[in-house]
Amino acid sequence: MKKSVFFGALAATTMFTGAAFAGTLDDVKARGELICGSNVALTGFGAPDAAGNYVGFDVDLCKALAAAVLGDATKVKYVPTTGETRFTALASGEVDVLIRNSTWTFSRDTDLKFDFVAVNYYDGQGFMVKKDLGVSSAKELDGATVCIQTGTTTELNLADFFKHNNISYTPVTVGDDAEAQRQYEAGACDTFTTDASGLASNRAAMADPTNHIILPEIISKEPLGPLVRHGDNNWGDVVRWTYYALVAAEEKGITKANLEELATKAAADPNSDPEVKRLLGIGDDDLGAMIGLDKEWAKRAIAASGNYGEIFEANIGTATPIGLARGLNAQWTQGGLQYAPPFR
Amino acid sequence: MTLATEPPKDSFRLSMLIYDTRYRAITIQVIVLALFLAGVAWLTNNTIQNLAAKGKDINFGFLLNRAGYDIDQQLIPYTNDSTHGRALVIGLLNTLIVAFFGCIFATLIGVFAGVLRLSKNWLVGRLMTVYVEVFRNVPLLLWIVLAFVIFSETMPEPKDFKVTQEMIDTGTSPAAQKIFFDSVAITARGTNIPMPMLTRPFGGFQLAGVNVSFSVLATLAVIAGSLWVNRRIRRHAKAVQEATGERPTTWWKTLAVLILPTAALLVAMGLHWDIPGFATTETGVSKGFNLVGGLNVAHSFTALLIALSVYHGTYIAEAVRSGIMAISRGQSEAAFALGLRPGRTMNLIILPQALRVIIPPLISQYLNLTKNTTLGMAISYLDLKGTLGGITLNQTGRELECMLLMMLIYLVLSLTISAGMNIFNNAMKLKER
């Protein structure tokens, strides 16, 4: 009996580790579909809309990637993953790339064998409470019950924060954002903690957003970004530079609307910005060939949902119910941290 | 001169391995075993190679690293500075306690429902049929989630128990009240019950990081002593009954022996109850977020326990019913003829015999119940699957190690339960001499 259980375990592991090593770029091209590890439901970042189609800030990056690699932004299969299942899904090859508010940490980058290719949202962990609780600072939460997503960095930050401030709490562990929101609304916990962007997103999805406040303390650095499996550097490059193409496009003022116009103008004018030309695949430089794509890959990526700024404003910006300001995520020229390396 | 020749010598030929029935069975077994071992070797080798290609090794060193996360239900002390290994033990204890109480309650419910299902009372019998069929035919996971949602959605929040200055001024009372003489509070988060406390405990010592209390040991020793004395009393009564035909009255002796020494010890140690309640200011206004003091039983535990008990109770009820029906009618008719009442007939004649039929399926229900505690993950009950197979696995990324360790632990657990129940079974089964 012992033997047969061990046998089963090994069989499972063999299947589990079998599929991870071919070039992901070739796999995606051959399959004709990008498999994107997404959130189960985090409004604004990655959640199904009323028609069941995935939309959001992270989802738009998946679309840009599919447009760059496959030439069609709709050829994406979204696999919903929870905080607990996401890394296993990526490591096992179930998804090609994980774009799902995952914090870049040392151990995930090294010990878990992943590569974080960029930071598409600079975030920090915050607390949300109901207004009538009468709390104005996270340091007043001594003895509170805290809803916390399991398998996340926030779980560890929370323990550190309360320990550091010498106050106590009772954890209520939940699987995903939707469950956390349900428990928090039912009063199973006094406060809900996750990345501040996630809190804003959850608050927007509640029936009475005005009755909840996000406390001023940001207790951690949470650089969220897309990640791929360690060791497939070419695929990592494709994801990284697709993202930076969107950032560079914003910096250069290329939008979804004026893309074609700028492209024709740049093609006609020999003195136009050479970096814009390289980005849009006009002229002699062929950046696409260096990462195994064609010349117009970045142009298609921008055409999918617009540049970084457009994606931000459309999904989570101040005009949306989530209402996040650019803050740290503004362009470096605007005092933010979003900075695309040169396209050369 | 003898003409008798020796029988032709049976020389062994290779083809006999297949065509001779004496050898064929062995041949087949050897081949199957070789294939099986080759398969195991191939899988092991494949796993090691794949792990090596990924740059991963099999290493259980993470169990000694700091865990960094908190667990709300802990039977032995644990903080986020404890190791992953200790988190594993916390999870295992949480698994064991819910399995232990689950088995007890499922047995009680099962025996009760199984006996009543055979009742001659039409209504009682049908009611039990409805219970068994409804609970048995809906997946356990749904019962667990349902029980949990009912608790967390319908019960008042802790803040509803709070007394504000306004309430003191106007003389009103809070929206929610504690029940059972103001001692038990059921909130949306958990059940706060009074906890026994000692003012003059005997102290204790540390054993492998666990506090061992002399007070608890002393209490257990006294109870064991009482039970032993009680047995002596009963044996004596039986001897007197057999000698004189008259059974001496023992109930007051039993009661005194069972209760008085324990009660005396507890009073000597200064037993009192720690009643849960909000911390208050001098004027009586409640402060804080939660009721403090007492024992807080999280709803994830309660819901899991209830769902496991009622679900597995149905299977035990069916086992009990079939056990009783396996006893021939003559047994109860004979008992009635001797003038035994139905209750005593059931307790003294039917159930002891039915046990022999009931115990084997009961063992498998206990095993199932223990394994089904892992479904607690749906409601975030931090059992072994929640700590080792959930948070530790995620934070360390050691999937293979965690899974292997977890399977090994559940295997050992199941085999232990099975072994224990088999001893019980051997003690109960029909002894043929």
mmCIF file of C-alpha atoms in Angstrom, chain B residues 100-418:
data_model
loop_
_atom_site.group_PDB
_atom_site.id
_atom_site.type_symbol
_atom_site.label_atom_id
_atom_site.label_comp_id
_atom_site.label_asym_id
_atom_site.label_seq_id
_atom_site.Cartn_x
_atom_site.Cartn_y
_atom_site.Cartn_z
ATOM 1 C CA PHE B 100 -11.514 12.875 16.967
ATOM 2 C CA PHE B 101 -14.661 14.810 17.823
ATOM 3 C CA GLY B 102 -16.080 14.082 14.369
ATOM 4 C CA CYS B 103 -15.781 10.322 14.938
ATOM 5 C CA ILE B 104 -17.442 10.575 18.352
ATOM 6 C CA PHE B 105 -20.361 12.721 17.176
ATOM 7 C CA ALA B 106 -20.824 10.754 13.950
ATOM 8 C CA THR B 107 -21.014 7.540 15.990
ATOM 9 C CA LEU B 108 -23.553 8.997 18.405
ATOM 10 C CA ILE B 109 -25.694 10.382 15.590
ATOM 11 C CA GLY B 110 -25.290 7.217 13.550
ATOM 12 C CA VAL B 111 -26.273 4.775 16.291
ATOM 13 C CA PHE B 112 -29.208 6.969 17.275
ATOM 14 C CA ALA B 113 -30.477 7.371 13.701
ATOM 15 C CA GLY B 114 -29.777 3.744 12.774
ATOM 16 C CA VAL B 115 -31.780 2.380 15.715
ATOM 17 C CA LEU B 116 -34.598 4.871 15.237
ATOM 18 C CA ARG B 117 -34.854 4.121 11.535
ATOM 19 C CA LEU B 118 -36.029 0.639 12.523
ATOM 20 C CA SER B 119 -38.578 2.092 14.925
ATOM 21 C CA LYS B 120 -42.115 0.787 14.723
ATOM 22 C CA ASN B 121 -43.278 4.381 15.036
ATOM 23 C CA TRP B 122 -44.049 5.331 11.420
ATOM 24 C CA LEU B 123 -43.171 9.023 11.795
ATOM 25 C CA VAL B 124 -39.852 8.488 13.602
ATOM 26 C CA GLY B 125 -38.780 5.807 11.129
ATOM 27 C CA ARG B 126 -39.614 7.967 8.094
ATOM 28 C CA LEU B 127 -37.919 11.018 9.591
ATOM 29 C CA MET B 128 -34.698 9.081 10.016
ATOM 30 C CA THR B 129 -34.994 7.750 6.456
ATOM 31 C CA VAL B 130 -35.288 11.328 5.221
ATOM 32 C CA TYR B 131 -32.268 12.367 7.281
ATOM 33 C CA VAL B 132 -30.107 9.511 5.997
ATOM 34 C CA GLU B 133 -31.110 9.880 2.363
ATOM 35 C CA VAL B 134 -30.816 13.675 2.246
ATOM 36 C CA PHE B 135 -27.465 13.991 3.973
ATOM 37 C CA ARG B 136 -25.900 10.986 2.313
ATOM 38 C CA ASN B 137 -26.800 12.018 -1.202
ATOM 39 C CA VAL B 138 -25.469 15.580 -1.209
ATOM 40 C CA PRO B 139 -21.689 16.053 -1.465
ATOM 41 C CA LEU B 140 -19.943 16.618 1.830
ATOM 42 C CA LEU B 141 -18.219 19.752 0.559
ATOM 43 C CA LEU B 142 -21.582 21.451 0.090
ATOM 44 C CA TRP B 143 -22.620 20.644 3.650
ATOM 45 C CA ILE B 144 -19.355 22.096 4.925
ATOM 46 C CA VAL B 145 -19.735 25.322 2.964
ATOM 47 C CA LEU B 146 -23.431 25.575 3.868
ATOM 48 C CA ALA B 147 -22.785 25.167 7.584
ATOM 49 C CA PHE B 148 -20.014 27.752 7.461
ATOM 50 C CA VAL B 149 -22.012 30.310 5.485
ATOM 51 C CA ILE B 150 -25.006 29.939 7.791
ATOM 52 C CA PHE B 151 -22.799 30.695 10.795
ATOM 53 C CA SER B 152 -20.885 33.594 9.307
ATOM 54 C CA GLU B 153 -23.837 35.268 7.571
ATOM 55 C CA THR B 154 -26.609 34.933 10.140
ATOM 56 C CA MET B 155 -24.815 35.518 13.420
ATOM 57 C CA PRO B 156 -24.348 39.059 14.769
ATOM 58 C CA GLU B 157 -20.988 40.780 14.496
ATOM 59 C CA PRO B 158 -18.952 41.181 17.694
ATOM 60 C CA LYS B 159 -19.602 44.906 17.663
ATOM 61 C CA ASP B 160 -23.312 44.198 18.181
ATOM 62 C CA PHE B 161 -22.412 42.916 21.649
ATOM 63 C CA LYS B 162 -20.711 46.174 22.601
ATOM 64 C CA VAL B 163 -22.090 48.587 25.169
ATOM 65 C CA THR B 164 -21.635 52.225 24.160
ATOM 66 C CA GLN B 165 -21.816 55.363 26.299
ATOM 67 C CA GLU B 166 -25.062 56.218 24.551
ATOM 68 C CA MET B 167 -26.607 52.910 25.633
ATOM 69 C CA ILE B 168 -25.606 53.554 29.255
ATOM 70 C CA ASP B 169 -27.101 57.035 29.115
ATOM 71 C CA THR B 170 -30.378 55.937 27.583
ATOM 72 C CA GLY B 171 -30.548 52.661 29.505
ATOM 73 C CA THR B 172 -30.820 50.453 26.408
ATOM 74 C CA SER B 173 -28.953 47.217 25.876
ATOM 75 C CA PRO B 174 -26.804 46.091 22.924
ATOM 76 C CA ALA B 175 -28.343 44.575 19.793
ATOM 77 C CA ALA B 176 -27.030 41.107 20.581
ATOM 78 C CA GLN B 177 -26.891 39.288 23.905
ATOM 79 C CA LYS B 178 -24.859 36.382 25.192
ATOM 80 C CA ILE B 179 -26.791 33.172 25.814
ATOM 81 C CA PHE B 180 -26.663 30.485 28.537
ATOM 82 C CA PHE B 181 -26.672 32.772 31.591
ATOM 83 C CA ASP B 182 -24.682 35.463 29.799
ATOM 84 C CA SER B 183 -21.709 33.153 29.256
ATOM 85 C CA VAL B 184 -21.656 32.098 25.589
ATOM 86 C CA ALA B 185 -21.456 34.504 22.662
ATOM 87 C CA ILE B 186 -21.981 33.306 19.093
ATOM 88 C CA THR B 187 -20.654 35.944 16.695
ATOM 89 C CA ALA B 188 -20.094 36.005 12.959
ATOM 90 C CA ARG B 189 -16.506 34.948 13.675
ATOM 91 C CA GLY B 190 -16.753 32.176 16.168
ATOM 92 C CA THR B 191 -18.279 30.868 19.350
ATOM 93 C CA ASN B 192 -16.876 32.312 22.558
ATOM 94 C CA ILE B 193 -17.353 29.874 25.416
ATOM 95 C CA PRO B 194 -16.189 30.026 29.033
ATOM 96 C CA MET B 195 -12.850 28.428 29.732
ATOM 97 C CA PRO B 196 -11.945 26.639 32.991
ATOM 98 C CA MET B 197 -9.118 28.406 34.807
ATOM 99 C CA LEU B 198 -7.172 27.506 37.937
ATOM 100 C CA THR B 199 -6.096 29.999 40.584
ATOM 101 C CA ARG B 200 -3.697 27.581 42.285
ATOM 102 C CA PRO B 201 -2.297 25.372 39.525
ATOM 103 C CA PHE B 202 0.355 22.761 40.283
ATOM 104 C CA GLY B 203 2.749 24.097 37.652
ATOM 105 C CA GLY B 204 4.196 22.032 34.859
ATOM 106 C CA PHE B 205 7.185 21.446 32.652
ATOM 107 C CA GLN B 206 8.220 21.705 29.007
ATOM 108 C CA LEU B 207 8.373 18.546 26.922
ATOM 109 C CA ALA B 208 9.547 18.969 23.321
ATOM 110 C CA GLY B 209 8.227 22.525 23.236
ATOM 111 C CA VAL B 210 4.836 21.587 24.667
ATOM 112 C CA ASN B 211 3.672 22.685 28.094
ATOM 113 C CA VAL B 212 2.724 19.694 30.204
ATOM 114 C CA SER B 213 0.542 20.776 33.090
ATOM 115 C CA PHE B 214 0.684 18.843 36.364
ATOM 116 C CA SER B 215 -2.851 20.048 37.123
ATOM 117 C CA VAL B 216 -4.218 18.262 34.047
ATOM 118 C CA LEU B 217 -2.165 15.149 34.781
ATOM 119 C CA ALA B 218 -3.356 15.113 38.391
ATOM 120 C CA THR B 219 -6.994 15.492 37.304
ATOM 121 C CA LEU B 220 -6.658 12.657 34.795
ATOM 122 C CA ALA B 221 -5.006 10.461 37.433
ATOM 123 C CA VAL B 222 -7.824 11.103 39.898
ATOM 124 C CA ILE B 223 -10.472 10.317 37.262
ATOM 125 C CA ALA B 224 -8.682 7.102 36.348
ATOM 126 C CA GLY B 225 -8.499 6.185 40.043
ATOM 127 C CA SER B 226 -12.223 6.864 40.462
ATOM 128 C CA LEU B 227 -13.061 4.662 37.502
ATOM 129 C CA TRP B 228 -10.956 1.846 38.933
ATOM 130 C CA VAL B 229 -12.634 2.077 42.335
ATOM 131 C CA ASN B 230 -16.016 2.162 40.621
ATOM 132 C CA ARG B 231 -15.177 -1.046 38.807
ATOM 133 C CA ARG B 232 -14.264 -2.689 42.088
ATOM 134 C CA ILE B 233 -17.616 -1.637 43.528
ATOM 135 C CA ARG B 234 -19.518 -3.096 40.606
ATOM 136 C CA ARG B 235 -17.552 -6.303 40.710
ATOM 137 C CA HIS B 236 -18.283 -6.619 44.383
ATOM 138 C CA ALA B 237 -21.983 -5.988 43.755
ATOM 139 C CA LYS B 238 -22.009 -8.679 41.095
ATOM 140 C CA ALA B 239 -20.340 -11.141 43.434
ATOM 141 C CA VAL B 240 -22.912 -10.399 46.124
ATOM 142 C CA GLN B 241 -25.718 -10.748 43.562
ATOM 143 C CA GLU B 242 -24.453 -14.122 42.426
ATOM 144 C CA ALA B 243 -24.031 -15.349 45.986
ATOM 145 C CA THR B 244 -27.299 -14.105 47.459
ATOM 146 C CA GLY B 245 -29.475 -13.289 44.429
ATOM 147 C CA GLU B 246 -29.875 -9.786 45.772
ATOM 148 C CA ARG B 247 -28.052 -6.880 44.100
ATOM 149 C CA PRO B 248 -26.936 -4.227 46.627
ATOM 150 C CA THR B 249 -27.737 -0.637 45.795
ATOM 151 C CA THR B 250 -24.657 0.920 44.273
ATOM 152 C CA TRP B 251 -25.754 4.035 42.464
ATOM 153 C CA TRP B 252 -24.970 6.455 45.274
ATOM 154 C CA LYS B 253 -21.561 4.857 45.819
ATOM 155 C CA THR B 254 -20.797 5.090 42.103
ATOM 156 C CA LEU B 255 -21.887 8.698 42.003
ATOM 157 C CA ALA B 256 -19.829 9.621 45.048
ATOM 158 C CA VAL B 257 -16.713 7.808 43.864
ATOM 159 C CA LEU B 258 -16.907 9.284 40.380
ATOM 160 C CA ILE B 259 -17.625 12.888 41.296
ATOM 161 C CA LEU B 260 -16.357 13.732 44.773
ATOM 162 C CA PRO B 261 -12.567 13.180 44.425
ATOM 163 C CA THR B 262 -12.378 15.076 41.102
ATOM 164 C CA ALA B 263 -14.544 17.880 42.430
ATOM 165 C CA ALA B 264 -12.427 18.126 45.575
ATOM 166 C CA LEU B 265 -9.241 18.325 43.543
ATOM 167 C CA LEU B 266 -10.654 21.003 41.252
ATOM 168 C CA VAL B 267 -11.850 23.074 44.189
ATOM 169 C CA ALA B 268 -8.433 22.712 45.814
ATOM 170 C CA MET B 269 -6.804 24.016 42.632
ATOM 171 C CA GLY B 270 -9.235 26.941 42.572
ATOM 172 C CA LEU B 271 -11.356 26.191 39.516
ATOM 173 C CA HIS B 272 -13.256 29.127 38.085
ATOM 174 C CA TRP B 273 -14.622 30.002 34.668
ATOM 175 C CA ASP B 274 -13.187 32.676 32.422
ATOM 176 C CA ILE B 275 -16.275 34.227 30.842
ATOM 177 C CA PRO B 276 -15.755 35.891 27.450
ATOM 178 C CA GLY B 277 -16.649 39.556 27.239
ATOM 179 C CA PHE B 278 -15.476 42.914 25.993
ATOM 180 C CA ALA B 279 -12.859 44.845 27.894
ATOM 181 C CA THR B 280 -14.574 47.862 29.414
ATOM 182 C CA THR B 281 -13.656 51.319 30.587
ATOM 183 C CA GLU B 282 -14.440 52.445 34.148
ATOM 184 C CA THR B 283 -17.900 53.625 33.137
ATOM 185 C CA GLY B 284 -18.737 50.271 31.557
ATOM 186 C CA VAL B 285 -18.276 51.172 27.902
ATOM 187 C CA SER B 286 -16.948 48.290 25.803
ATOM 188 C CA LYS B 287 -13.714 48.750 23.930
ATOM 189 C CA GLY B 288 -11.695 46.657 21.511
ATOM 190 C CA PHE B 289 -12.707 44.699 18.426
ATOM 191 C CA ASN B 290 -13.421 41.261 19.803
ATOM 192 C CA LEU B 291 -14.640 39.580 22.935
ATOM 193 C CA VAL B 292 -11.649 38.634 25.008
ATOM 194 C CA GLY B 293 -11.194 35.854 27.526
ATOM 195 C CA GLY B 294 -12.739 32.429 27.417
ATOM 196 C CA LEU B 295 -12.209 30.077 24.553
ATOM 197 C CA ASN B 296 -12.887 31.202 21.001
ATOM 198 C CA VAL B 297 -13.948 28.336 18.734
ATOM 199 C CA ALA B 298 -13.733 29.515 15.126
ATOM 200 C CA HIS B 299 -16.719 28.774 12.895
ATOM 201 C CA SER B 300 -14.464 26.973 10.443
ATOM 202 C CA PHE B 301 -13.948 24.319 13.139
ATOM 203 C CA THR B 302 -17.596 24.167 14.185
ATOM 204 C CA ALA B 303 -18.900 24.038 10.624
ATOM 205 C CA LEU B 304 -16.435 21.332 9.609
ATOM 206 C CA LEU B 305 -17.249 19.288 12.701
ATOM 207 C CA ILE B 306 -21.013 19.545 12.193
ATOM 208 C CA ALA B 307 -20.837 18.710 8.489
ATOM 209 C CA LEU B 308 -18.504 15.756 8.998
ATOM 210 C CA SER B 309 -20.607 14.412 11.863
ATOM 211 C CA VAL B 310 -23.983 14.549 10.147
ATOM 212 C CA TYR B 311 -22.624 13.324 6.800
ATOM 213 C CA HIS B 312 -20.702 10.348 8.139
ATOM 214 C CA GLY B 313 -23.446 9.796 10.702
ATOM 215 C CA THR B 314 -25.696 8.683 7.843
ATOM 216 C CA TYR B 315 -23.278 5.976 6.750
ATOM 217 C CA ILE B 316 -22.852 4.801 10.318
ATOM 218 C CA ALA B 317 -26.650 4.779 10.688
ATOM 219 C CA GLU B 318 -26.882 2.453 7.701
ATOM 220 C CA ALA B 319 -24.144 0.234 9.134
ATOM 221 C CA VAL B 320 -25.980 0.089 12.450
ATOM 222 C CA ARG B 321 -29.291 -0.667 10.747
ATOM 223 C CA SER B 322 -27.813 -3.498 8.706
ATOM 224 C CA GLY B 323 -26.065 -4.811 11.829
ATOM 225 C CA ILE B 324 -29.311 -4.930 13.756
ATOM 226 C CA MET B 325 -31.223 -6.503 10.879
ATOM 227 C CA ALA B 326 -28.555 -9.199 10.661
ATOM 228 C CA ILE B 327 -29.566 -10.440 14.125
ATOM 229 C CA SER B 328 -32.241 -13.070 13.846
ATOM 230 C CA ARG B 329 -35.717 -12.166 15.092
ATOM 231 C CA GLY B 330 -35.590 -15.111 17.428
ATOM 232 C CA GLN B 331 -33.132 -13.245 19.608
ATOM 233 C CA SER B 332 -35.486 -10.410 20.401
ATOM 234 C CA GLU B 333 -38.472 -12.737 20.671
ATOM 235 C CA ALA B 334 -36.573 -14.799 23.197
ATOM 236 C CA ALA B 335 -35.672 -11.658 25.099
ATOM 237 C CA PHE B 336 -39.315 -10.530 25.143
ATOM 238 C CA ALA B 337 -40.355 -13.981 26.297
ATOM 239 C CA LEU B 338 -38.008 -13.560 29.258
ATOM 240 C CA GLY B 339 -39.782 -10.309 30.035
ATOM 241 C CA LEU B 340 -37.109 -7.837 28.986
ATOM 242 C CA ARG B 341 -38.355 -4.445 27.946
ATOM 243 C CA PRO B 342 -37.543 -3.242 24.364
ATOM 244 C CA GLY B 343 -34.857 -0.797 25.578
ATOM 245 C CA ARG B 344 -32.977 -3.434 27.537
ATOM 246 C CA THR B 345 -33.447 -5.952 24.729
ATOM 247 C CA MET B 346 -31.707 -3.528 22.394
ATOM 248 C CA ASN B 347 -28.892 -2.704 24.833
ATOM 249 C CA LEU B 348 -28.248 -6.163 26.259
ATOM 250 C CA ILE B 349 -29.152 -8.575 23.458
ATOM 251 C CA ILE B 350 -29.275 -6.950 20.020
ATOM 252 C CA LEU B 351 -26.542 -4.288 19.979
ATOM 253 C CA PRO B 352 -23.742 -6.433 21.459
ATOM 254 C CA GLN B 353 -24.327 -9.031 18.755
ATOM 255 C CA ALA B 354 -24.865 -6.441 16.034
ATOM 256 C CA LEU B 355 -21.523 -4.829 16.882
ATOM 257 C CA ARG B 356 -19.724 -7.684 15.152
ATOM 258 C CA VAL B 357 -21.381 -6.723 11.898
ATOM 259 C CA ILE B 358 -21.196 -2.982 12.521
ATOM 260 C CA ILE B 359 -17.513 -2.571 13.419
ATOM 261 C CA PRO B 360 -15.851 -3.334 10.039
ATOM 262 C CA PRO B 361 -17.847 -0.673 8.102
ATOM 263 C CA LEU B 362 -17.415 1.627 11.091
ATOM 264 C CA ILE B 363 -13.630 1.419 10.702
ATOM 265 C CA SER B 364 -13.826 2.525 7.111
ATOM 266 C CA GLN B 365 -16.124 5.420 8.078
ATOM 267 C CA TYR B 366 -13.615 6.591 10.687
ATOM 268 C CA LEU B 367 -10.889 6.456 8.044
ATOM 269 C CA ASN B 368 -13.030 8.362 5.552
ATOM 270 C CA LEU B 369 -13.939 10.992 8.104
ATOM 271 C CA THR B 370 -10.304 11.530 9.030
ATOM 272 C CA LYS B 371 -9.281 11.918 5.412
ATOM 273 C CA ASN B 372 -12.269 14.148 4.628
ATOM 274 C CA THR B 373 -11.075 16.721 7.166
ATOM 275 C CA THR B 374 -8.887 18.001 4.315
ATOM 276 C CA LEU B 375 -12.074 19.441 2.777
ATOM 277 C CA GLY B 376 -11.810 22.051 5.528
ATOM 278 C CA MET B 377 -9.617 23.942 3.093
ATOM 279 C CA ALA B 378 -12.830 25.181 1.455
ATOM 280 C CA ILE B 379 -13.618 27.183 4.570
ATOM 281 C CA SER B 380 -9.997 27.970 5.460
ATOM 282 C CA TYR B 381 -9.727 25.557 8.343
ATOM 283 C CA LEU B 382 -5.984 25.364 8.920
ATOM 284 C CA ASP B 383 -5.490 21.637 9.289
ATOM 285 C CA LEU B 384 -2.490 19.734 7.964
ATOM 286 C CA LYS B 385 -3.600 20.469 4.396
ATOM 287 C CA GLY B 386 -3.955 24.142 5.287
ATOM 288 C CA THR B 387 -0.560 24.610 6.922
ATOM 289 C CA LEU B 388 1.849 22.123 5.350
ATOM 290 C CA GLY B 389 -0.041 21.602 2.100
ATOM 291 C CA GLY B 390 -1.269 25.188 1.816
ATOM 292 C CA ILE B 391 0.670 28.084 3.219
ATOM 293 C CA THR B 392 4.020 26.362 3.791
ATOM 294 C CA LEU B 393 3.912 24.843 0.306
ATOM 295 C CA ASN B 394 3.193 28.237 -1.175
ATOM 296 C CA GLN B 395 5.674 30.266 0.764
ATOM 297 C CA THR B 396 8.527 27.814 0.249
ATOM 298 C CA GLY B 397 7.622 26.495 -3.202
ATOM 299 C CA ARG B 398 8.506 22.935 -2.138
ATOM 300 C CA GLU B 399 5.522 21.206 -3.713
ATOM 301 C CA LEU B 400 6.969 17.728 -3.998
ATOM 302 C CA GLU B 401 8.364 17.609 -0.487
ATOM 303 C CA CYS B 402 5.183 18.968 1.089
ATOM 304 C CA MET B 403 2.957 16.577 -0.853
ATOM 305 C CA LEU B 404 5.094 13.523 -0.086
ATOM 306 C CA LEU B 405 5.272 14.436 3.579
ATOM 307 C CA MET B 406 1.552 15.070 3.748
ATOM 308 C CA MET B 407 0.704 11.768 2.086
ATOM 309 C CA LEU B 408 3.027 9.938 4.417
ATOM 310 C CA ILE B 409 1.412 11.540 7.459
ATOM 311 C CA TYR B 410 -2.134 10.739 6.311
ATOM 312 C CA LEU B 411 -1.048 7.209 5.503
ATOM 313 C CA VAL B 412 0.430 6.698 8.971
ATOM 314 C CA LEU B 413 -2.674 8.258 10.504
ATOM 315 C CA SER B 414 -5.041 5.981 8.598
ATOM 316 C CA LEU B 415 -3.004 2.858 9.301
ATOM 317 C CA THR B 416 -2.902 3.745 13.004
ATOM 318 C CA ILE B 417 -6.673 4.192 13.168
ATOM 319 C CA SER B 418 -7.138 0.999 11.224
#
